[in-house]
XYZ file of C-alpha atoms in Angstrom:
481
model
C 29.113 -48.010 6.555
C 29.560 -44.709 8.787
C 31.711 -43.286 11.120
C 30.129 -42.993 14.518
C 28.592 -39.803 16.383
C 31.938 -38.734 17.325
C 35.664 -39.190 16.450
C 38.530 -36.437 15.904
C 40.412 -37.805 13.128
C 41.824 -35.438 10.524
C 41.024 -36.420 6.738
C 41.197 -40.101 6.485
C 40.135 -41.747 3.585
C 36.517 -42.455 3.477
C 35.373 -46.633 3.337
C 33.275 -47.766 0.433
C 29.635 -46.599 0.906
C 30.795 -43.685 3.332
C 30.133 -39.835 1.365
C 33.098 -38.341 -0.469
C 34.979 -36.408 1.780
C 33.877 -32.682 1.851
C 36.112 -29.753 0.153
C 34.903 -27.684 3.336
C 36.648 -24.583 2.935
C 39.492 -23.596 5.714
C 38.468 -26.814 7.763
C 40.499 -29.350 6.564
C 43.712 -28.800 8.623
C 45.156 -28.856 12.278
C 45.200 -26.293 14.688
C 47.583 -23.798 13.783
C 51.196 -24.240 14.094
C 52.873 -23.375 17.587
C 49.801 -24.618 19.357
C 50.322 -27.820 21.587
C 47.731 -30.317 21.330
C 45.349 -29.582 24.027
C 46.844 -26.512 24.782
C 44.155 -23.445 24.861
C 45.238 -21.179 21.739
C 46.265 -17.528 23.612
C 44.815 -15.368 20.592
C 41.272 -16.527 20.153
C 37.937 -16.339 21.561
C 36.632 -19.222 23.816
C 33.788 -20.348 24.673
C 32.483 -22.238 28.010
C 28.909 -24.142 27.918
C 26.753 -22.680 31.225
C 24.787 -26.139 30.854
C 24.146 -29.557 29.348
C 24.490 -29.159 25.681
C 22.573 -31.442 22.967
C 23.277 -34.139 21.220
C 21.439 -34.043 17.697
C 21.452 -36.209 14.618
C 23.736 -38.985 13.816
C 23.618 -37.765 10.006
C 22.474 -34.347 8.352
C 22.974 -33.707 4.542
C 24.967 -30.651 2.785
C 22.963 -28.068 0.294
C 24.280 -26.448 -2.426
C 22.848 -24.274 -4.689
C 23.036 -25.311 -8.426
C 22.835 -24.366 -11.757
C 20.767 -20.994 -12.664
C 17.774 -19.059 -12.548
C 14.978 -19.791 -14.951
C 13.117 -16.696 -16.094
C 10.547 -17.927 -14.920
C 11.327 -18.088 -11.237
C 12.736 -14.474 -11.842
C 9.163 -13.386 -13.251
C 7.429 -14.636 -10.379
C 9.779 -12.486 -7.663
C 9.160 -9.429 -10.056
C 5.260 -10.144 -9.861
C 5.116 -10.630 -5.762
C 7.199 -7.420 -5.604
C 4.847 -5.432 -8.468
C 7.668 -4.807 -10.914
C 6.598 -3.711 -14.294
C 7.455 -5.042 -17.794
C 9.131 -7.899 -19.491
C 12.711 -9.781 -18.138
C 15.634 -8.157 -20.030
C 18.913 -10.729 -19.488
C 22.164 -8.225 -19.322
C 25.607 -9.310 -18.819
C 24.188 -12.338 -17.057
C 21.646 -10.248 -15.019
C 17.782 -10.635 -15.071
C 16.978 -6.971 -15.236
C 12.822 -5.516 -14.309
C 11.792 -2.529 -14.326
C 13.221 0.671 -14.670
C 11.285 3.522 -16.226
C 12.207 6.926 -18.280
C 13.271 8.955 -15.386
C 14.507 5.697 -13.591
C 12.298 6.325 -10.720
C 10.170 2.991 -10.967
C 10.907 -0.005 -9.127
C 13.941 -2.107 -10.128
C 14.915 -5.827 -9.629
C 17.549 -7.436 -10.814
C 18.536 -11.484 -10.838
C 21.693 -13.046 -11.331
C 20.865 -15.798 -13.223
C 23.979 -17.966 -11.943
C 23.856 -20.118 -8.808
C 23.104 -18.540 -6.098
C 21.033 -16.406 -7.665
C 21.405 -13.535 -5.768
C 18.707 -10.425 -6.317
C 18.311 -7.119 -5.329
C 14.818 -5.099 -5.691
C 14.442 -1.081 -5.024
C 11.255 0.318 -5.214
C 12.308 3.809 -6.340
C 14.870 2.684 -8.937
C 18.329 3.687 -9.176
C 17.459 7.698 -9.924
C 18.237 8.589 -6.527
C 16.486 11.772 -4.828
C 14.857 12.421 -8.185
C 12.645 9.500 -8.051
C 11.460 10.292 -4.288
C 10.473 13.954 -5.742
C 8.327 12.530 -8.068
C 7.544 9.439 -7.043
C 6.528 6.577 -10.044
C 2.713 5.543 -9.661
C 3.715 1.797 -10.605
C 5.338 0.761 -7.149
C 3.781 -2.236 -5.155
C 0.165 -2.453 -5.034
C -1.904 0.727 -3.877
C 1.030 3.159 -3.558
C 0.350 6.571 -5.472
C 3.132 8.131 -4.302
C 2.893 11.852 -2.409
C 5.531 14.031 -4.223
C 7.678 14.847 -0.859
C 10.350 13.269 0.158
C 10.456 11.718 3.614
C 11.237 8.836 5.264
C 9.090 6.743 2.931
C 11.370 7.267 0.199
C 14.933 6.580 1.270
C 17.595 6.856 -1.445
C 17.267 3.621 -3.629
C 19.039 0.643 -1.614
C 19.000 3.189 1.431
C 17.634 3.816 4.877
C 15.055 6.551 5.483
C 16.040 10.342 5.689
C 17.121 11.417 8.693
C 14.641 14.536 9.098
C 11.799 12.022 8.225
C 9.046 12.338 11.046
C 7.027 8.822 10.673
C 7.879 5.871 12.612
C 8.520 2.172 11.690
C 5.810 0.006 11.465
C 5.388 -2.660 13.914
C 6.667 -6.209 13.614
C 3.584 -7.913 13.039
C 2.813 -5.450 9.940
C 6.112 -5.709 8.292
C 5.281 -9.429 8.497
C 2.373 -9.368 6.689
C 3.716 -6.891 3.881
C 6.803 -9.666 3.343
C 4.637 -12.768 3.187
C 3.456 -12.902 -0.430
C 6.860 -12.179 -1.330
C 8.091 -14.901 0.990
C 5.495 -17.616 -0.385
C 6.350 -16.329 -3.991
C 9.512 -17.627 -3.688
C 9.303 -20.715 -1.585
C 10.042 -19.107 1.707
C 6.778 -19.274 3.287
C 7.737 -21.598 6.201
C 10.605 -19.637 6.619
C 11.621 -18.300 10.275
C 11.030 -14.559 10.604
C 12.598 -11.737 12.476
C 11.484 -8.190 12.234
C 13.044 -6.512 15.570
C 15.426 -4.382 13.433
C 15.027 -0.536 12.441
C 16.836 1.694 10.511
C 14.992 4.577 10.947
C 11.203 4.542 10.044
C 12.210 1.509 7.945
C 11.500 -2.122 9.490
C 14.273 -5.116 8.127
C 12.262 -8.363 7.874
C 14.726 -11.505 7.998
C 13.662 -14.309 6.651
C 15.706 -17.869 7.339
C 14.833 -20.832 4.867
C 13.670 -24.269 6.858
C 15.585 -27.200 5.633
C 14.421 -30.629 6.364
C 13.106 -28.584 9.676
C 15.959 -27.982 10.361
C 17.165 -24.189 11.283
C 19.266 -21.721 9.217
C 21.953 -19.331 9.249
C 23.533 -17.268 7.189
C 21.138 -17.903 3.723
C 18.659 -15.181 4.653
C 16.512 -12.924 2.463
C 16.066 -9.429 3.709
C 13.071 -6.897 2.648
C 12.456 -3.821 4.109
C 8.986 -2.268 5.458
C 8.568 1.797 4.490
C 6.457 3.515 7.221
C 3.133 3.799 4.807
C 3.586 -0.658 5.346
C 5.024 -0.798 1.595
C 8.498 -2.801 0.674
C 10.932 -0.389 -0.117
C 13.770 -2.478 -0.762
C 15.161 -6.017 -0.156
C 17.671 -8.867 -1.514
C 18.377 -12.289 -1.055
C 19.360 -15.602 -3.133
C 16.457 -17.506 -5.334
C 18.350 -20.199 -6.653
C 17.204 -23.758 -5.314
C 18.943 -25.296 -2.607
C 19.230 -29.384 -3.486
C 20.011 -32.076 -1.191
C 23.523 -33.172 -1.211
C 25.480 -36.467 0.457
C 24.492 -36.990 4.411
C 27.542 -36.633 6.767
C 27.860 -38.225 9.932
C 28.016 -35.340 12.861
C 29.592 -34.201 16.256
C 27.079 -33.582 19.265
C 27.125 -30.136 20.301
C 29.307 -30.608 22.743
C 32.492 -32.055 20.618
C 31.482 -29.077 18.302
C 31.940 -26.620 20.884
C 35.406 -28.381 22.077
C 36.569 -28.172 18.023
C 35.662 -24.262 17.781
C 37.879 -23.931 20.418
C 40.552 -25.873 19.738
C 40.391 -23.571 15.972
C 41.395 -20.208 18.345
C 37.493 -19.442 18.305
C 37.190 -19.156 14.226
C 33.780 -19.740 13.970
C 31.262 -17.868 11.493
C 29.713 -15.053 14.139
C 27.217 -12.252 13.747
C 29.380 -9.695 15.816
C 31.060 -6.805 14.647
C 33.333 -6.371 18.301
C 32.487 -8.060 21.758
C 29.189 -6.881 22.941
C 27.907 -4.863 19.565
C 25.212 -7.594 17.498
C 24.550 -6.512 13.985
C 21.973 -6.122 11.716
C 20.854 -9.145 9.073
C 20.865 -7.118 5.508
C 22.081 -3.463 5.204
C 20.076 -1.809 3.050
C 22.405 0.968 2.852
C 24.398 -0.702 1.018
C 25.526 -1.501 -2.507
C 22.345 -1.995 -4.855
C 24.447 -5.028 -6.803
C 23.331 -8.577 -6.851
C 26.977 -9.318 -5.797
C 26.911 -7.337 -3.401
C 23.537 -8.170 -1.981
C 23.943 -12.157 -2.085
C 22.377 -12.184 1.711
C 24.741 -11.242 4.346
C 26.748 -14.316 5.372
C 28.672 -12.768 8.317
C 29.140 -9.045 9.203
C 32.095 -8.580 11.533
C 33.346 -5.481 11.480
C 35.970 -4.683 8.767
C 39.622 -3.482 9.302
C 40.508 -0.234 7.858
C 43.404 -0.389 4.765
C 42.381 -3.919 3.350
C 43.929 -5.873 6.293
C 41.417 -8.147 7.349
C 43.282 -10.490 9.808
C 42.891 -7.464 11.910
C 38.952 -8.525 12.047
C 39.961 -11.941 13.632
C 40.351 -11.373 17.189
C 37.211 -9.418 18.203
C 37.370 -9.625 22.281
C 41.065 -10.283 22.651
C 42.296 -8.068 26.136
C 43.998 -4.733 25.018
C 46.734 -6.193 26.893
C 46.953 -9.435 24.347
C 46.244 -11.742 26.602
C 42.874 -14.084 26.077
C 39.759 -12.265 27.052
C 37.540 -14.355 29.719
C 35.666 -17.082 27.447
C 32.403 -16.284 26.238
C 28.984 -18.418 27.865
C 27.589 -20.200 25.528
C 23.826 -20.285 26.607
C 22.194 -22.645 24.092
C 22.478 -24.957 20.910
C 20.410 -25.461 18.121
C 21.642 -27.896 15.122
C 21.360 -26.440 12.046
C 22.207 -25.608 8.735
C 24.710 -22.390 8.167
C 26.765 -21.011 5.217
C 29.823 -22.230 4.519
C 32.327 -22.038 1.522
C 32.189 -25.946 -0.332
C 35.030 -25.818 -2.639
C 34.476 -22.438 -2.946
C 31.297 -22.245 -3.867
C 28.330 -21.090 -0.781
C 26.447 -24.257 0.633
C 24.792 -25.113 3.542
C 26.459 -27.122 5.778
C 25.416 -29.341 9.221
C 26.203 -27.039 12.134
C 25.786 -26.532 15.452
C 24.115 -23.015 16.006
C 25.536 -21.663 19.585
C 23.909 -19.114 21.474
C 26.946 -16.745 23.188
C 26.912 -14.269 25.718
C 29.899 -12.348 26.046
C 31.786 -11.239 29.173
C 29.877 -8.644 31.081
C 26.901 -8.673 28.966
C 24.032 -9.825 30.139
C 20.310 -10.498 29.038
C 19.172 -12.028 25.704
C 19.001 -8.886 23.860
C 23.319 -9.133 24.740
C 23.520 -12.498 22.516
C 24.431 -13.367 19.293
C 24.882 -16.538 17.379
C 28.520 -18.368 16.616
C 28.250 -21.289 14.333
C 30.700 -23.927 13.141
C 30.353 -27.325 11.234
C 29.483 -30.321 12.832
C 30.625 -32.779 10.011
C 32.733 -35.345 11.448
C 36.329 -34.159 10.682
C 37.427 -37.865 9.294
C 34.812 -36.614 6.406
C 36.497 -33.174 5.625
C 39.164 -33.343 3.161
C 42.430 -32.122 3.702
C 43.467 -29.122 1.632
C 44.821 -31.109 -1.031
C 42.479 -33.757 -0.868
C 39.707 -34.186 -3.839
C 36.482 -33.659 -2.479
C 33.034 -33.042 -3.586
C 33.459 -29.541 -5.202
C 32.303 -29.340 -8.642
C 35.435 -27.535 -9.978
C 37.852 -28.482 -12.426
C 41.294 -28.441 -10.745
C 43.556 -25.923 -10.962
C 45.707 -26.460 -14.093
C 49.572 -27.573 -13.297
C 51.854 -25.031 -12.026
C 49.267 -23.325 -10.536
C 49.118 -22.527 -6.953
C 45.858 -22.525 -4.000
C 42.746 -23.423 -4.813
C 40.754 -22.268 -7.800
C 37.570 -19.738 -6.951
C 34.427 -19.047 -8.550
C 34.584 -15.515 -10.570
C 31.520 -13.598 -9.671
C 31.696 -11.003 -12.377
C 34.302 -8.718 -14.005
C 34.135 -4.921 -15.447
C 37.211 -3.392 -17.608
C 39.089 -0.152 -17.873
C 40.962 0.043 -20.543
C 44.046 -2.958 -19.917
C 42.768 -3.503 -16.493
C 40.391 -6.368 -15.465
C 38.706 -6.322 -12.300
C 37.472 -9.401 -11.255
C 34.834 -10.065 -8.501
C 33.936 -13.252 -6.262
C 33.176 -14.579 -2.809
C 35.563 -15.458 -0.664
C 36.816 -15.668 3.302
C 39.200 -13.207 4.860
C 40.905 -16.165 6.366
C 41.978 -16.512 2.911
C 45.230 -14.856 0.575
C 43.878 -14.484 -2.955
C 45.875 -14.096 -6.313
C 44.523 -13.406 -9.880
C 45.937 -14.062 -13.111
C 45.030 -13.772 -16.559
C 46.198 -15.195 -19.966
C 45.199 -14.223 -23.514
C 44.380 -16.949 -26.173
C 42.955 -15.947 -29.675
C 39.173 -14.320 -29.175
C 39.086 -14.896 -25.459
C 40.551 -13.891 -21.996
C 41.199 -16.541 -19.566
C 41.103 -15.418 -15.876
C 41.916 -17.563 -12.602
C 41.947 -16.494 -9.027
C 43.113 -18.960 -6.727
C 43.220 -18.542 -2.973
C 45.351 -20.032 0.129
C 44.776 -20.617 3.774
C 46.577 -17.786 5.934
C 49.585 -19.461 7.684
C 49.083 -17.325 10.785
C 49.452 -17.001 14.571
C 46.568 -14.838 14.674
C 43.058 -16.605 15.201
C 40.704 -15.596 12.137
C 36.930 -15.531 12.338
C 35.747 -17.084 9.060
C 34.043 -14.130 7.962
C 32.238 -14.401 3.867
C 33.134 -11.078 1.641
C 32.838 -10.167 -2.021
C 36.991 -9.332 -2.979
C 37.761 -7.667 -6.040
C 41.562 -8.296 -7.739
C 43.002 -6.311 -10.324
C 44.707 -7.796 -13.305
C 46.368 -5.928 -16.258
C 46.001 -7.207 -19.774
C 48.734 -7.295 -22.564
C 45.883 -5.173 -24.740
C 42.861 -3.934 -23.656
C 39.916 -6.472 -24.044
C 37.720 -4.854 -26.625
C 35.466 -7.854 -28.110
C 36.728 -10.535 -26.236
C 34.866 -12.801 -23.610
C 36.277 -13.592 -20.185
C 36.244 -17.325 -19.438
C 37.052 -18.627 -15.651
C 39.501 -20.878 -15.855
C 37.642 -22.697 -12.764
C 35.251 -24.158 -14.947
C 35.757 -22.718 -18.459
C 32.319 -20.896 -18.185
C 32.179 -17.145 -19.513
C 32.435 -14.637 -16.646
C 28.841 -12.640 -16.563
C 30.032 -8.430 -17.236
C 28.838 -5.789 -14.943
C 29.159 -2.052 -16.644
């Protein structure tokens, strides 16, 4: 049996036949303590409907991405995108390209679930390969020896003094389609309004089960001679998981705001939308694993700070945001601590004093039927081993790791509305490492915004020969140099 289109329970154990409950990642609790049932929260965003709002599916499934990258997959993303020579795997890294004077294009794969890639046309040789540009690029692109805004710095916007102007949309379509199809993304829905410069950002959101996306997007950029110059994304497979029974948009709206306004947003302040991708950033595949949310950060690592993006300078709540339209969806969201696509309700916002659509943005939030989310502590339908006794939060995939001498850093994804701790414990050949996180017990409202954390961890010795295992799931933790 399931539940109804409806309900507002909190965690109750599922009936035989009804899906496991779902390890949905800062979900599975009450509104914060000191709130009032029914009582508007006085530190978070809210949100008003300006009309009739949907009512959607009774059921929708979960995605998760699985397992790893074949090379072939990888070989067929380094063909769309014209990258020469043969896959070399590194530190558990699909590595193309690269020539002598690194100035040819570059792509690399993580071969672990998600998958996430990163491709630069002019390498990782900085200036030097936009001097002399490498004659190997995508197809009929020479190169013209002079740097301009066709050649930004690898992973980079164009240079400022460049003179030539971004293509137009319909062009940087056309350049990202056989890269799109060559990776199953050629029903995908596209968005090319963004420039940085004389370089155009091409979006591209996966269809599921025609169904809408959010938040799983691959990014490629457009140079102004019509030639990719850069892009990243995820290419593992997403796979069907159980079917939850879901809210109508209208319950979903009444649960973000009963969180304090803590849903996943594309805002970095009240009125201020933000790109997609940002190709000026870091040219890592963990770095690059397709933006999930890009709120602006605080400065000095504290990130509750990035939680209350419209509250009045005064403190008191800011007038509630209009919510203009709905669209049920699919959007990322954290599954036992893994990225997964999850049932959502998609809300169109316009903020106070903005008007016009070009003023919107979208705020999403999960429309599985709470009696289906587990409580913290509950067992759920994560695929990690538990935590082992004496151990505290709940364990978290480790990305990657790099060492200096006794000290391990150790990367993964996480949520800022999350406290993280690391640990590390030395057995015989290898290094076991765990980093475990816990819901923020706070006052303050917290937008569940997706970053890549790093912890520190010293060693008794350094870690010479020695593999790093995650104590998560006992799997070897990929190196990045």
């Amino acid at each position: 049996s399931t539940a109804s289109n409806g309900g507002n329970g909190g965690g109750a154990p599922a009936a035989e036949g009804d899906p496991p409950p779902l390890q949905l990642d800062g979900y599975g609790q009450s509104k914060r303590p000191g709130i009032a049932p029914g009582e508007p929260d006085p530190s978070g965003v809210s949100y008003v409907a300006t009309g009739e709002l949907p009512d959607g599916p009774e059921k929708a499934p979960v995605h998760h991405a699985r397992g790893e990258v074949d090379r072939q997959l990888a070989e067929r993303l380094a063909k769309a995108l014209d990258v020469p020579g043969a896959p070399r795997l590194v530190d558990g890294t699909w590595k193309f390209g690269l020539t002598r004077d690194a100035s040819g294009p570059t792509l690399d794969v993580a071969k672990k679930a998600p998958g996430t890639w990163t491709y630069n046309r002019y390498g990782k040789g900085g200036g030097a390969g936009c001097e002399e540009p490498s004659t190997s690029g995508p197809k009929g692109d020479k190169g013209e020896g002079v740097p301009s805004a066709r050649c930004p710095e690898p992973g980079g916007g164009p240079s400022d003094g460049g003179a030539d102007k971004a293509v137009p949309e319909a062009e940087a379509k056309r350049a990202a389609e056989p890269v799109l199809e060559a990776i199953g993304l050629g029903d995908a829905k596209l968005n090319a309004d963004e420039t940085m410069g004389a370089v155009r950002q091409v979006n591209a959101e996966p269809v599921l089960d025609g169904l809408p996306s959010y938040g799983w997007q691959t990014g490629l950029q457009v140079g102004a001679d019509g030639e990719l110059v850069g892009g990243s994304g995820r290419l593992a497979e997403l796979t069907k998981g159980a079917e939850y029974p879901v809210l109508n948009a209208e319950q979903t709206l009444k649960r973000l705001n009963d969180s304090g306004g803590g849903g996943e947003v594309g805002i970095g302040g009240c009125a201020s939308p933000v790109p997609h991708g940002d190709p000026g950033g870091s040219t890592t595949p963990e770095s690059q694993g397709g933006d999930i949310s890009t709120a602006a950060e605080p400065k000095d690592g504290d990130l509750s700070t990035a939680s209350e993006p419209c509250e009045s300078a005064a403190g008191t709540p800011a007038e509630p945001a209009k919510v203009r339209d709905a669209v049920f969806g699919q959007a990322v969201q954290f599954v036992a601590g893994k990225p997964a696509m999850v049932p959502s309700w998609l809300f169109e916002v316009e903020m106070p004093g903005a008007t016009g659509p070009e003023n919107t943005y979208t705020v999403t939030h999960p429309a599985v039927a709470p009696e289906y989310i587990a409580e913290p502590d509950e067992p759920g339908t994560g695929e990690k081993k538990p935590s082992e006794p004496g151990g505290s939060g709940s364990p978290v995939d480790i990305e990657s790791y790099s060492v200096d001498g006794r000290t391990l850093t150790l990367r993964f994804w996480g949520g800022v509305c999350t406290d993280y701790s690391a640990s590390a414990e030395s057995a015989g050949d290898k290094v076991t490492a765990e980093v475990t996180g816990v819901e923020k017990d706070s006052d303050r409202a917290c937008i569940k915004i997706a970053k890549l954390f790093e912890k520190k961890v010293t060693l008794d010795k350094p870690l010479g020969d020695r593999e790093v295992a995650d104590a998560a799931g006992g799997e070897d933790v990929p190196r990045k140099k």
